[in-house]
Structures are given as C-alpha cells and as structure tokens.
Short mmCIF file of C-alpha atoms and ligand atoms in Angstrom, two decimals:
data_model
loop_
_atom_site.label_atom_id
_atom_site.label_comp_id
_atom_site.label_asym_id
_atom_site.label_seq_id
_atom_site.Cartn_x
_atom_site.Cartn_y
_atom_site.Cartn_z
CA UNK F 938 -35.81 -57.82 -44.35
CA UNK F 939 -34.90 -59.47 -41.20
CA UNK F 940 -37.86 -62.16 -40.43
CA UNK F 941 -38.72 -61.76 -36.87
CA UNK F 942 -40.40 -64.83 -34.62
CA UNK F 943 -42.35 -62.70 -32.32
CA UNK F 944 -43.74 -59.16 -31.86
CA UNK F 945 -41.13 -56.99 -30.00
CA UNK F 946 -41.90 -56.26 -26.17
CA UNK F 947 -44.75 -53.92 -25.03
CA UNK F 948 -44.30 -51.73 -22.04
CA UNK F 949 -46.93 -50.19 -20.12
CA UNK F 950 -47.37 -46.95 -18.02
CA UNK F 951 -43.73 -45.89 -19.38
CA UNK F 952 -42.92 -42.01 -19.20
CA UNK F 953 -41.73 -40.28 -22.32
CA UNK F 954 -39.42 -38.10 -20.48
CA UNK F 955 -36.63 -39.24 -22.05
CA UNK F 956 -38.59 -39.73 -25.29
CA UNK F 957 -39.66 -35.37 -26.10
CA UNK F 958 -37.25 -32.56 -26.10
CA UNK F 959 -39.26 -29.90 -24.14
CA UNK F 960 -38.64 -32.38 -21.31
CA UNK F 961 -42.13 -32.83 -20.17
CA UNK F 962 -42.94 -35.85 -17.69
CA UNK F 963 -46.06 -37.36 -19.44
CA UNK F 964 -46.83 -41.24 -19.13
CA UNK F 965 -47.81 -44.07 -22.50
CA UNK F 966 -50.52 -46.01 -21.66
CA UNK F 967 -48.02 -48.00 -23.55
CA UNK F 968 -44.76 -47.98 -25.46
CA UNK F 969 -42.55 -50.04 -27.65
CA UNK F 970 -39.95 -49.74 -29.80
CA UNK F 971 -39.49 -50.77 -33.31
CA UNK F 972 -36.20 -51.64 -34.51
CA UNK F 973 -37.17 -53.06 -38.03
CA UNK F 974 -40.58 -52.59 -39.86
CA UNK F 975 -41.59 -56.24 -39.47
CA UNK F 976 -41.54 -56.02 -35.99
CA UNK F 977 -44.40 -53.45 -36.63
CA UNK F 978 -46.25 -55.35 -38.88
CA UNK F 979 -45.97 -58.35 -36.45
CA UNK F 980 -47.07 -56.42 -33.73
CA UNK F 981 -49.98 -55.14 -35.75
CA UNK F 982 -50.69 -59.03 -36.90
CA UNK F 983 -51.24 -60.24 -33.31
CA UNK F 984 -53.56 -57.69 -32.82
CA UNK F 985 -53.64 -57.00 -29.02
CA UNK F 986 -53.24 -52.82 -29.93
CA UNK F 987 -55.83 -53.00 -32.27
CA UNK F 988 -58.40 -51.12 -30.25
CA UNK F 989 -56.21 -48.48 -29.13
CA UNK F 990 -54.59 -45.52 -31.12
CA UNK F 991 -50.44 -45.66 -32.23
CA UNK F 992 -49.06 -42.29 -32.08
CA UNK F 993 -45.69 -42.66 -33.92
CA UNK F 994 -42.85 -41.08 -31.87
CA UNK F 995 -39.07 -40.35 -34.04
CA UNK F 996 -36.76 -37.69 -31.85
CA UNK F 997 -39.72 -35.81 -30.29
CA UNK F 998 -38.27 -32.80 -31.05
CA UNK F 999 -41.16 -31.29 -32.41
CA UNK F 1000 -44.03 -32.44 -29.86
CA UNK F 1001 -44.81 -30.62 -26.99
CA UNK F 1002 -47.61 -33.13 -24.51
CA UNK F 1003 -49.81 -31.81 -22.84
CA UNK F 1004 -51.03 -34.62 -21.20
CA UNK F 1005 -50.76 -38.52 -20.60
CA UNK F 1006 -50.99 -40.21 -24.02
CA UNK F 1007 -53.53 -42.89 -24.27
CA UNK F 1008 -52.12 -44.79 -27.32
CA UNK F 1009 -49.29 -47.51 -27.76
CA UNK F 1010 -46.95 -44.86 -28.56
CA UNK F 1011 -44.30 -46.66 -31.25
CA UNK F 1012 -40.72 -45.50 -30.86
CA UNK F 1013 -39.20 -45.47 -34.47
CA UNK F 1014 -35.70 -47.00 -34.18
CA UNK F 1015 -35.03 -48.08 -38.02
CA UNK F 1016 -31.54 -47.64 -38.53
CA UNK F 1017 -28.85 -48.02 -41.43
CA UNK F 1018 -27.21 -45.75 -43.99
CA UNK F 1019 -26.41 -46.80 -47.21
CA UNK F 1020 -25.74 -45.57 -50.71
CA UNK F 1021 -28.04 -47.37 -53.39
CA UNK F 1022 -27.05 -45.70 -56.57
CA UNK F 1023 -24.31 -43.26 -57.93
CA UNK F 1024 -23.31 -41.83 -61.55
CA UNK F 1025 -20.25 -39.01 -62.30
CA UNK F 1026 -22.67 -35.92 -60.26
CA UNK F 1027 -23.99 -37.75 -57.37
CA UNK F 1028 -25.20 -40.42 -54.39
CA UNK F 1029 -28.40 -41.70 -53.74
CA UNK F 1030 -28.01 -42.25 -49.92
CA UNK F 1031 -31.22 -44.05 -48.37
CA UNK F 1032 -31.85 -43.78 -44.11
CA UNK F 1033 -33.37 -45.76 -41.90
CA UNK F 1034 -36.56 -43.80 -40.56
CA UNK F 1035 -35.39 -43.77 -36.77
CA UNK F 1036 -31.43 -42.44 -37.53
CA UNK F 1037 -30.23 -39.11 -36.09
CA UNK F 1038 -30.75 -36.40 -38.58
CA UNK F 1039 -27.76 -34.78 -37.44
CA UNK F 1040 -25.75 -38.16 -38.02
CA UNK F 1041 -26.82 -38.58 -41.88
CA UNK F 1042 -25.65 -34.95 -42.28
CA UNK F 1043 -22.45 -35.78 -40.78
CA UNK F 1044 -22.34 -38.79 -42.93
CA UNK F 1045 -22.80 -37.12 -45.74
CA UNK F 1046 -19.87 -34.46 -44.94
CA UNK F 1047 -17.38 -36.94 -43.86
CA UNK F 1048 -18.14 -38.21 -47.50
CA UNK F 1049 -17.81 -34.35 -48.88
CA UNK F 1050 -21.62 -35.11 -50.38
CA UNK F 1051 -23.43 -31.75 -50.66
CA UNK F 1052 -26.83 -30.99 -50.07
CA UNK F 1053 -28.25 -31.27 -46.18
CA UNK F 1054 -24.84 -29.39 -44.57
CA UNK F 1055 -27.13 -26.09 -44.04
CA UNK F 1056 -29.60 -28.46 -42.42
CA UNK F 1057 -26.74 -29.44 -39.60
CA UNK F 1058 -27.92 -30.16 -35.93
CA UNK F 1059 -31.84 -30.57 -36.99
CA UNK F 1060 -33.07 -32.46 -34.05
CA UNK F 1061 -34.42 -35.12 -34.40
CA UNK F 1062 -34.89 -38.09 -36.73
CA UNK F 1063 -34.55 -38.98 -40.98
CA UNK F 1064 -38.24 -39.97 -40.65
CA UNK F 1065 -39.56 -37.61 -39.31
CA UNK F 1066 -37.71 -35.03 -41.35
CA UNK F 1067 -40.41 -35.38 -44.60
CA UNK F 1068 -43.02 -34.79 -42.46
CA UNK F 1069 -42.66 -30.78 -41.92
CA UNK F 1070 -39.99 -30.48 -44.39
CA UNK F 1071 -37.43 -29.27 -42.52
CA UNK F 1072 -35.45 -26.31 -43.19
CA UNK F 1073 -32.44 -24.21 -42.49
CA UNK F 1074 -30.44 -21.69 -43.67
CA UNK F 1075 -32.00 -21.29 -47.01
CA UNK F 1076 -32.35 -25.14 -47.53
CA UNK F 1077 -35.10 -27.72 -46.95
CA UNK F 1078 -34.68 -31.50 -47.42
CA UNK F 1079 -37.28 -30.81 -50.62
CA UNK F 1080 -34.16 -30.05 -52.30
CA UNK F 1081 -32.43 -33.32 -52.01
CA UNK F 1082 -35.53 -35.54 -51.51
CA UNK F 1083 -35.75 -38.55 -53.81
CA UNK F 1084 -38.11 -40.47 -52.67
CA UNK F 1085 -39.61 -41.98 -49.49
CA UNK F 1086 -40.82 -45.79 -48.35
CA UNK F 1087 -43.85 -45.86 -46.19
CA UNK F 1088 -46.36 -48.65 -44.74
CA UNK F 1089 -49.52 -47.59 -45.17
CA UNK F 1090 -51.53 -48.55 -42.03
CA UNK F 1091 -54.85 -49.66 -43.74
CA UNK F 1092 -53.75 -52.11 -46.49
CA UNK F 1093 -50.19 -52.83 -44.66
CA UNK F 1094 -48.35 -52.52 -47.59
CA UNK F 1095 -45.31 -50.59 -48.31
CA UNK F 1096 -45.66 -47.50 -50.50
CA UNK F 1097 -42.86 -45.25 -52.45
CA UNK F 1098 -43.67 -41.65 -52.69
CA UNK F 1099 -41.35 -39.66 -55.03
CA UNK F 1100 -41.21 -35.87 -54.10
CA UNK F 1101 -44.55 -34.71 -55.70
CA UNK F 1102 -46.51 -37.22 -53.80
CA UNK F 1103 -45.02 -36.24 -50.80
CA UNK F 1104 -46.72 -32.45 -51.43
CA UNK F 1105 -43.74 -30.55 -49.63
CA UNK F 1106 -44.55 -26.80 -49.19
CA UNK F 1107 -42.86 -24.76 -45.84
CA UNK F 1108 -43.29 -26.60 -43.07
CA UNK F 1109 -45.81 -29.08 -44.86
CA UNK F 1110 -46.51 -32.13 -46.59
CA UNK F 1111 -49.02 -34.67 -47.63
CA UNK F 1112 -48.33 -36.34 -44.28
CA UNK F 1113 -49.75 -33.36 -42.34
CA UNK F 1114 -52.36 -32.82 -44.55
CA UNK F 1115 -54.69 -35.91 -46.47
CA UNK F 1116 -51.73 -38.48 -45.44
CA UNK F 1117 -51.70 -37.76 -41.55
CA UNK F 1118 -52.21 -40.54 -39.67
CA UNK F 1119 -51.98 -42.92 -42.36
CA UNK F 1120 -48.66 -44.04 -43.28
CA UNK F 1121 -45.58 -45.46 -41.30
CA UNK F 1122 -42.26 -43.68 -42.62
CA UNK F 1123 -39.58 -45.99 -43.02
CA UNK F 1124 -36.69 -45.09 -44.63
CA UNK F 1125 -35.92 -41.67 -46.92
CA UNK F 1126 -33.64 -41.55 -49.63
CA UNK F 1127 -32.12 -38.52 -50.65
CA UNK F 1128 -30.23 -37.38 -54.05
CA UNK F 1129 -26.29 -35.49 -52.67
CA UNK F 1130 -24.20 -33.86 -55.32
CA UNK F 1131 -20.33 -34.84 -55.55
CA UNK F 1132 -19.78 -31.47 -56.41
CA UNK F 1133 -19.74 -28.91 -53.61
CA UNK F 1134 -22.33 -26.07 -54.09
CA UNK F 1135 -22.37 -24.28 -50.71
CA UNK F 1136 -25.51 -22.36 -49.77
CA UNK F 1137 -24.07 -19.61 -48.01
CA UNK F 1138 -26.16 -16.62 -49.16
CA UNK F 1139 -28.59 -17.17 -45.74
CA UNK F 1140 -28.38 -14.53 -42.74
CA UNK F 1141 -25.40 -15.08 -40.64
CA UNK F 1142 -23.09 -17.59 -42.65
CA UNK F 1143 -21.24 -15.74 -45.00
CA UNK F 1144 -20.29 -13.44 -41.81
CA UNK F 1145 -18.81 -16.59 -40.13
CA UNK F 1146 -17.27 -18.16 -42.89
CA UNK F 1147 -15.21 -14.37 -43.89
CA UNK F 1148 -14.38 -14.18 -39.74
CA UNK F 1149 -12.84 -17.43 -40.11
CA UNK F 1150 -11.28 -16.17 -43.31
CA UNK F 1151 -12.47 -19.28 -45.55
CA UNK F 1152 -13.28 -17.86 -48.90
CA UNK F 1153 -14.11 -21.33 -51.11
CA UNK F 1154 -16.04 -23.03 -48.27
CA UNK F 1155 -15.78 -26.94 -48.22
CA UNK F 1156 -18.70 -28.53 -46.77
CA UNK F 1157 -17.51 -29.23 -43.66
CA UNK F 1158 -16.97 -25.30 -43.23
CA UNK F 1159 -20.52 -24.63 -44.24
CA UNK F 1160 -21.97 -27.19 -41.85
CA UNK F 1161 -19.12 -26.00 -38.76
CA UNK F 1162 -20.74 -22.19 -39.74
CA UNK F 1163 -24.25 -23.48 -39.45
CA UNK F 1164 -23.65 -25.59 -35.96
CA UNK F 1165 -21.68 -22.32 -34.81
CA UNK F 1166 -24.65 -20.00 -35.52
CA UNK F 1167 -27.20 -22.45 -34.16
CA UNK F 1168 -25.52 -22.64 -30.79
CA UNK F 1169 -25.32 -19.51 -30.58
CA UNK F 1170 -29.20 -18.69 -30.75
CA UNK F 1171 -30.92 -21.84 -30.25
CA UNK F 1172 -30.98 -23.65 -26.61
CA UNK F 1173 -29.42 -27.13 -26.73
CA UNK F 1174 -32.03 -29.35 -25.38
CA UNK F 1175 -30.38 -31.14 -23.26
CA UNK F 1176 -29.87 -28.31 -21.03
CA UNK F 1177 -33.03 -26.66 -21.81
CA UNK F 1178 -36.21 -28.15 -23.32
CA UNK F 1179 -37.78 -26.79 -26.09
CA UNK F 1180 -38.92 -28.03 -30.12
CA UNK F 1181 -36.68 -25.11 -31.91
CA UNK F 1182 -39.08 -22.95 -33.59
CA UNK F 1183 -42.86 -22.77 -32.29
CA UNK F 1184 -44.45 -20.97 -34.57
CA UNK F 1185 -44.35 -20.85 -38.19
CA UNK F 1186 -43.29 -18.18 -40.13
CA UNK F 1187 -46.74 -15.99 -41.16
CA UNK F 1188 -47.49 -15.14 -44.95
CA UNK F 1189 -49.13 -12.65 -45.46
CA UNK F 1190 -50.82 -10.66 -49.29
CA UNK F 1191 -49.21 -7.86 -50.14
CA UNK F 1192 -51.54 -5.13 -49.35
CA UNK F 1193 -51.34 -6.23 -45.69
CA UNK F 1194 -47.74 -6.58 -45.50
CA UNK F 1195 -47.14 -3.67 -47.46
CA UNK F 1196 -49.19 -1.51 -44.60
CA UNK F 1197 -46.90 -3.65 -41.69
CA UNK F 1198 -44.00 -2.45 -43.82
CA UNK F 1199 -44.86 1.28 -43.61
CA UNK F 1200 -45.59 1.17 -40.05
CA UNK F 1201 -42.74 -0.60 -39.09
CA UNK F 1202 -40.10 0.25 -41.74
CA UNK F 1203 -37.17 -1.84 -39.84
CA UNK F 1204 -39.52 -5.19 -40.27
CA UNK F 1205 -37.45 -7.95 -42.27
CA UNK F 1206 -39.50 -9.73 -44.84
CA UNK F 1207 -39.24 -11.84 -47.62
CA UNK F 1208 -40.71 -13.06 -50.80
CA UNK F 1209 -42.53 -15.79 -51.09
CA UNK F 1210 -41.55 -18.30 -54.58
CA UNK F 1211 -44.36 -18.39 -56.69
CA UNK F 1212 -46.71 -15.78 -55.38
CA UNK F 1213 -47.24 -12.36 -54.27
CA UNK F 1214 -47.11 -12.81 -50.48
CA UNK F 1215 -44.84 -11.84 -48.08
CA UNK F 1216 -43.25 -13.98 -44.68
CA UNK F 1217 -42.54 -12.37 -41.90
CA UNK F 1218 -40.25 -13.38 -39.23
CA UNK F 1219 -42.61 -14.12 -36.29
CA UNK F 1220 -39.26 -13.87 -34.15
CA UNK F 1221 -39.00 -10.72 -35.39
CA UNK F 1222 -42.62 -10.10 -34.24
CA UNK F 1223 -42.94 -12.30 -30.91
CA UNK F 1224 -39.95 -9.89 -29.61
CA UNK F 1225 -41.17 -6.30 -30.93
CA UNK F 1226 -44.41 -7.31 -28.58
CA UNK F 1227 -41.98 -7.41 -25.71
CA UNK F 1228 -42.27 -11.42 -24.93
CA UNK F 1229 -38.34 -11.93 -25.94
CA UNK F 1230 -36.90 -13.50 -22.66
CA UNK F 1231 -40.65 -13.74 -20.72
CA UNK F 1232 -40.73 -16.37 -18.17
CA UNK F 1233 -44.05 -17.41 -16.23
CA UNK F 1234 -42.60 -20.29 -13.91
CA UNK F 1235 -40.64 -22.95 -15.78
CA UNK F 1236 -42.13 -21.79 -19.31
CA UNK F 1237 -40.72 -18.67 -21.47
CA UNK F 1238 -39.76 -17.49 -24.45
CA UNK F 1239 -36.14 -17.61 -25.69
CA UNK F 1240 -33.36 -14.49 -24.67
CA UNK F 1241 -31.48 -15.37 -27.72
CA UNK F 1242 -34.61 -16.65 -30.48
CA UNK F 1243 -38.15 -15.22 -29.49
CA UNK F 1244 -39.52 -18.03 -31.81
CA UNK F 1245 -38.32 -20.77 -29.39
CA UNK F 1246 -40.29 -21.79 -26.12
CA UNK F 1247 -38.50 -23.20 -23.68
CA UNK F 1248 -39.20 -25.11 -21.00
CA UNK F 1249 -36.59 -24.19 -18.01
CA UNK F 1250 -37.22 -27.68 -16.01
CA UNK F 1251 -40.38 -28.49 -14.48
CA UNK F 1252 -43.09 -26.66 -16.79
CA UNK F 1253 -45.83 -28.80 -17.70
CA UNK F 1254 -46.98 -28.94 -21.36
CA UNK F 1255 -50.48 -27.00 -20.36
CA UNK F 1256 -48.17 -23.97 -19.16
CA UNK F 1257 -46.10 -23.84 -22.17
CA UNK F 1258 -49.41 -24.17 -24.59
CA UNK F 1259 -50.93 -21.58 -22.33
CA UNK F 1260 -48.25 -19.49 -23.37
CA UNK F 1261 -48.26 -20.15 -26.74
CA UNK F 1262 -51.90 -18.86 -26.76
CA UNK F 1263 -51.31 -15.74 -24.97
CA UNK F 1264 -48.30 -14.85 -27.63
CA UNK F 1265 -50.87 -15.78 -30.64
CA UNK F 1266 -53.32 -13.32 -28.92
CA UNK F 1267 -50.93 -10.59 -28.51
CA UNK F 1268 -49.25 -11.01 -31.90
CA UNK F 1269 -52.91 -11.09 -33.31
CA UNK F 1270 -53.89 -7.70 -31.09
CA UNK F 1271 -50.62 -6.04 -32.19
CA UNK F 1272 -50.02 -6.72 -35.95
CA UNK F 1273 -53.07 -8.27 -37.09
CA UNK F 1274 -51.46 -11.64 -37.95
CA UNK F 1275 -52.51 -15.45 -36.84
CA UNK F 1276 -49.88 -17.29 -35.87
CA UNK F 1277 -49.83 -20.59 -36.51
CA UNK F 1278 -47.93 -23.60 -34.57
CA UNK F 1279 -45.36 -25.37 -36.08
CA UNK F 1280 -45.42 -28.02 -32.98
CA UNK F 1281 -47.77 -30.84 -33.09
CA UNK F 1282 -49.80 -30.49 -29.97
CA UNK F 1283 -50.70 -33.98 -28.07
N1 LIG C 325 -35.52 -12.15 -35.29
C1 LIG C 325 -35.72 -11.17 -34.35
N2 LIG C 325 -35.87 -11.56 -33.05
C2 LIG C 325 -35.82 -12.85 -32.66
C3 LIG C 325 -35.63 -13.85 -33.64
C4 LIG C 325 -35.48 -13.47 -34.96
O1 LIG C 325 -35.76 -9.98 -34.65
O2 LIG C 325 -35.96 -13.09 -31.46
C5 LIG C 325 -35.29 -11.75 -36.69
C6 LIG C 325 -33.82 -11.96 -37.08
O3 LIG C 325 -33.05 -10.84 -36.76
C7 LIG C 325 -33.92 -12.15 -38.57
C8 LIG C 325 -35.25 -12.87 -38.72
O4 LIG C 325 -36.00 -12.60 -37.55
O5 LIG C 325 -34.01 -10.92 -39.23
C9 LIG C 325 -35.10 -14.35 -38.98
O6 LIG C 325 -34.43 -14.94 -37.87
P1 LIG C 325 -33.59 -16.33 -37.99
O7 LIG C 325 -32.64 -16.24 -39.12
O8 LIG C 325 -33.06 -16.62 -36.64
O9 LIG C 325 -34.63 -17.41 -38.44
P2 LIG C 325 -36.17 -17.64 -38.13
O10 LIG C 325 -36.96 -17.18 -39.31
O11 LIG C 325 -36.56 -17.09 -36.80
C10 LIG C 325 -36.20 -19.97 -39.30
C11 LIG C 325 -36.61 -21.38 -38.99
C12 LIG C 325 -35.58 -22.05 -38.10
C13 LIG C 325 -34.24 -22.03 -38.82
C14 LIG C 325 -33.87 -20.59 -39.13
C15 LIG C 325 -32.62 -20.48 -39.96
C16 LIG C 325 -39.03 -21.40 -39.07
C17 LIG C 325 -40.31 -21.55 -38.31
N3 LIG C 325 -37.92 -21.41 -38.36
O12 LIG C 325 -36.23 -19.25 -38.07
O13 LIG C 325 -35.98 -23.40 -37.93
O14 LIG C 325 -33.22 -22.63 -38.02
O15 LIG C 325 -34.94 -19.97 -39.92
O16 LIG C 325 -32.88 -20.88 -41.25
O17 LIG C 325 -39.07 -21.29 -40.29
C18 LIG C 325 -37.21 -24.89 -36.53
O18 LIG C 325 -37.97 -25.05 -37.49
O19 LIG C 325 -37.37 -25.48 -35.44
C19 LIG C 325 -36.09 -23.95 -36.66
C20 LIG C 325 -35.28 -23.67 -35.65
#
C-alpha cells in the first residue's frame, strides 16, 4: 500500500451532477475522492468528518437523489487489475473497488477469460457490483465471485468476505442487509474459467448470435450480442439519465401467480431456484398497465424497457420518485403485487 503524507483534498458545496446517472443536479455538503484506501483511513484519522455522515459514491448508476446530500460524500476511485493466482482451468483476477465494470469485462475478454461477458456494459463500478449482485442475461457476478476486501468502518480494519459471507441472493447481499453502512469495499476478486462456456440460453442472444451466423460463440461474440441487445432496449446514459432497471423483479407463491397466470395467459414467468415461487417480469407488468413510454415533464418511463425511468433532462429526483410511487400504486391496484425498488433512494 502506497503510504500517503496527508489526507486527500476536501471539497465543499460540490454538485454530483457529473457524479449520478439519472443526471440530477443535487449539491455535497462535501466531496472527496479516494484514490487508494489509506487516503480514507487518513482522512478518517484526522477526524474533521467525524461528526458528519459518508455516503460512499462508485458509478452512481444505481442512485437516484432526491435532494442535497448532507454527508462528505466519498468518491471511490481504487483502481488496478491484476491476476493473483492461476492453475490449468482458470484466473483469479482481483479489481480495484472504483474501476469501470464494463472495463474488467473487457479485460477479461481481451484475455478470452469466461465468466462476466453476459454481464457486458453494467454501469457502473467493480465495487459496487457485490453490493446488489448484479445480473444479466442469465448471469450474476455470484457466479464468479471469490472473495471480497472490505474496511470495516468501526474497527478500521480490513476484512475478506468469501462468497457466503457476502449473502448474495437477486439483487441482494449482506451489504444491503446487516452489513449496510458498515464496510468500505475495496477491491473484488473474481474466479474466470480459461475454458469458454458461453451462457447463451437467455432471451434474445441466441437470436443474435444465429443472425450473425456464429454457431460456437467465442466470448467476445457473446459479450458483442449482449452490448448489441442492451443498446437496443436500454437508454445510454449519457444521452438520457436513468439507473437501468427501477424496480426489482416481484416473486410471488404459487397460488398467487398461478391465478395471474390464468388471467393473463400471455404473462412470462419464471421459476425461482430453490423454492416454489414464481418472478414476474415487472416490465412485463409496468407496460400491460399502460405506463410504457409515459412522460410527466422531464420524468417517464422507458419506450423501449418499461422497467427503466428515465430522466429526459431537467427532472428533479422528487418527480422521478413521485413517479415511481404512482407505478407501485397502479401495479399494486392492477395485479395485486408490491413492487419493490431496486434504486437506493437518497
Ligand atoms: N418486458 C415487457 N415489456 C417491457 C420490458 C420487458 O413485456 O417493457 C418483458 C420482456 O418481453 C421479457 C421480460 O419482460 O419477456 C423480461 O424482459 P428483459 O429480458 O428485458 O429483462 P428484465 O427482466 O426486464 C432484467 C434485469 C436487467 C437485465 C435484464 C437482462 C432486473 C431488475 N433487471 O430485466 O438488469 O439487463 O434482465 O438480463 O432483474 C438492471 O438491473 O439495472 C438491469 C438493467
């Protein structure tokens, strides 16, 4: 580790509009940004933010604020890629927390390592990828997850979690749950196979691979299928804001869902490993209750991906969470099923 003399510069009254991708103009009481863990831990050792909450900030691409943020809001900028282990089957690869997602996946194809291609143009960041256990196209970093290093903000001391600590479920993990609030992600490690084994069963990509006419799919054609299906249904958000998917996917027990499927016969659904429930596709759901495409001034709901709320310039986080509310209600009114949000709300 680097030793650092002082505490890296604190900024006040900064706006996080470049810093969230729904593009909402919100102010930090103050902001800095953290380029190695020590600089943390210094920062922390001086004690001038002491009285004041940290809200940890990676790609803020799943954040939607809703108002100014009265913390020292700590930009996670820990970078580096490297491989720390390797036998005949695969790479251990181990990111710094603050690296593009997208960029270790692209790492990892340029090497031909399988495992995260499915998971191609994620936004956001490697640390903040454990946190919801992010998922794609029939994959979720669960999968190749080896282990994690995290601070833990009471005793200051760096702690490994391995995957069972971590608590991963859809969506979730221990850092959501008992863990939120408590630790400092700083680099994940993650477990790629040398031997391809694409993952192509997943909606749209076996379509796109056959159109292209690739019938053993390298890795680089899997990822190149996933990116190509992505852009066509989720809004880039650097032309329009939004966190990719809102809402979670509901569960629901079987007696319920098997009454939604009678009364809507055409409703996709799917099992659930490891129990009797069944998910629905609240895209699916959002758009049979007519909100596909809605806009209410600068806030709506995707043409292309009802799931997705977008932000079309100068909506305000209140307006878009306003609209969140009146989709739950609707949703709720229509099918019987609480949505949840898959956004962290600030
Ligand atoms: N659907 C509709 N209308 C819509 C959207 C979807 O009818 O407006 C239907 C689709 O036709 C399909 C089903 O819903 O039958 C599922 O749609 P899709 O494959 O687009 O995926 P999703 O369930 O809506 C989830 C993830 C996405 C991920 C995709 C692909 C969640 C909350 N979202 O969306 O993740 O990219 O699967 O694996 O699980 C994200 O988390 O931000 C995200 C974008």
């Amino acid at each position: 580790m680097p030793s650092v003399k002082s505490a890296p510069r604190v900024f006040e009254h900064v706006s996080l509009l470049p810093y969230n991708t729904f593009g909402i103009d919100v102010a930090a009481r103050y902001f800095v940004e953290i380029n190695h863990l020590q600089e943390y831990i210094q920062l922390v050792e001086e004690g001038n933010y002491a009285h004041i909450k940290h809200l940890f900030l990676g790609g803020g691409s799943n954040l939607l604020l809703t108002q100014d943020v009265n913390a020292l809001v700590v930009k996670i900028q820990m970078n580096g890629i490297e491989v720390i282990d390797e036998d005949a089957d695969h790479v251990w690869v181990k990111a710094g927390a603050g690296v593009v997602w997208h960029d270790l996946v692209w790492y990892a194809v340029d090497h031909q390592w399988a495992g995260i291609e499915n998971l191609s143009l994620i936004p956001g960041t490697v640390g903040a990828a454990p946190m919801q256990n992010i998922g794609a196209y029939g994959v979720e970093i669960k999968d190749t997850f080896d282990h994690l290093d995290a601070l833990n903000l009471v005793t200051m001391e760096v702690e490994r979690f391995d995957s069972a600590r971590c608590e991963f479920g859809y969506r979730e993990s221990y850092f959501k749950h008992a863990g939120k609030g408590k630790y400092l992600i700083a680099s994940v490690s993650f477990r790629l196979n040398k031997k391809a084994q694409p993952q192509t069963s997943y909606g749209a990509i076996q379509a796109v691979l056959s159109e292209k006419g690739v019938n053993l799919p390298s890795i680089r054609d899997v990822a190149e299928a996933v990116i190509a299906i992505r852009e066509s249904k989720l809004p880039n958000p650097k032309e329009i804001g939004n966190s990719g998917s809102f809402f979670k996917n509901p569960t629901v027990s079987e007696p319920i869902a098997n009454q939604l499927i009678d009364q809507y016969p055409g409703i996709p659904h799917y099992p659930v490993v490891g129990s009797t429930d069944v998910k629905f596709p609240a895209g699916w759901l959002i758009e049979q209750a007519g909100w596909k495409g809605y806009r209410s001034g600068d806030a709506g709901v995707h043409a292309k991906q009802a799931l997705v709320l977008v932000n079309y310039g100068k909506a305000n986080g209140s307006e878009i969470q306003d609209l969140s509310e009146r989709i739950k209600k609707s949703i709720l009114e229509k099918f019987g099923i609480a949505l949840e949000t898959e956004v962290n709300i600030v």
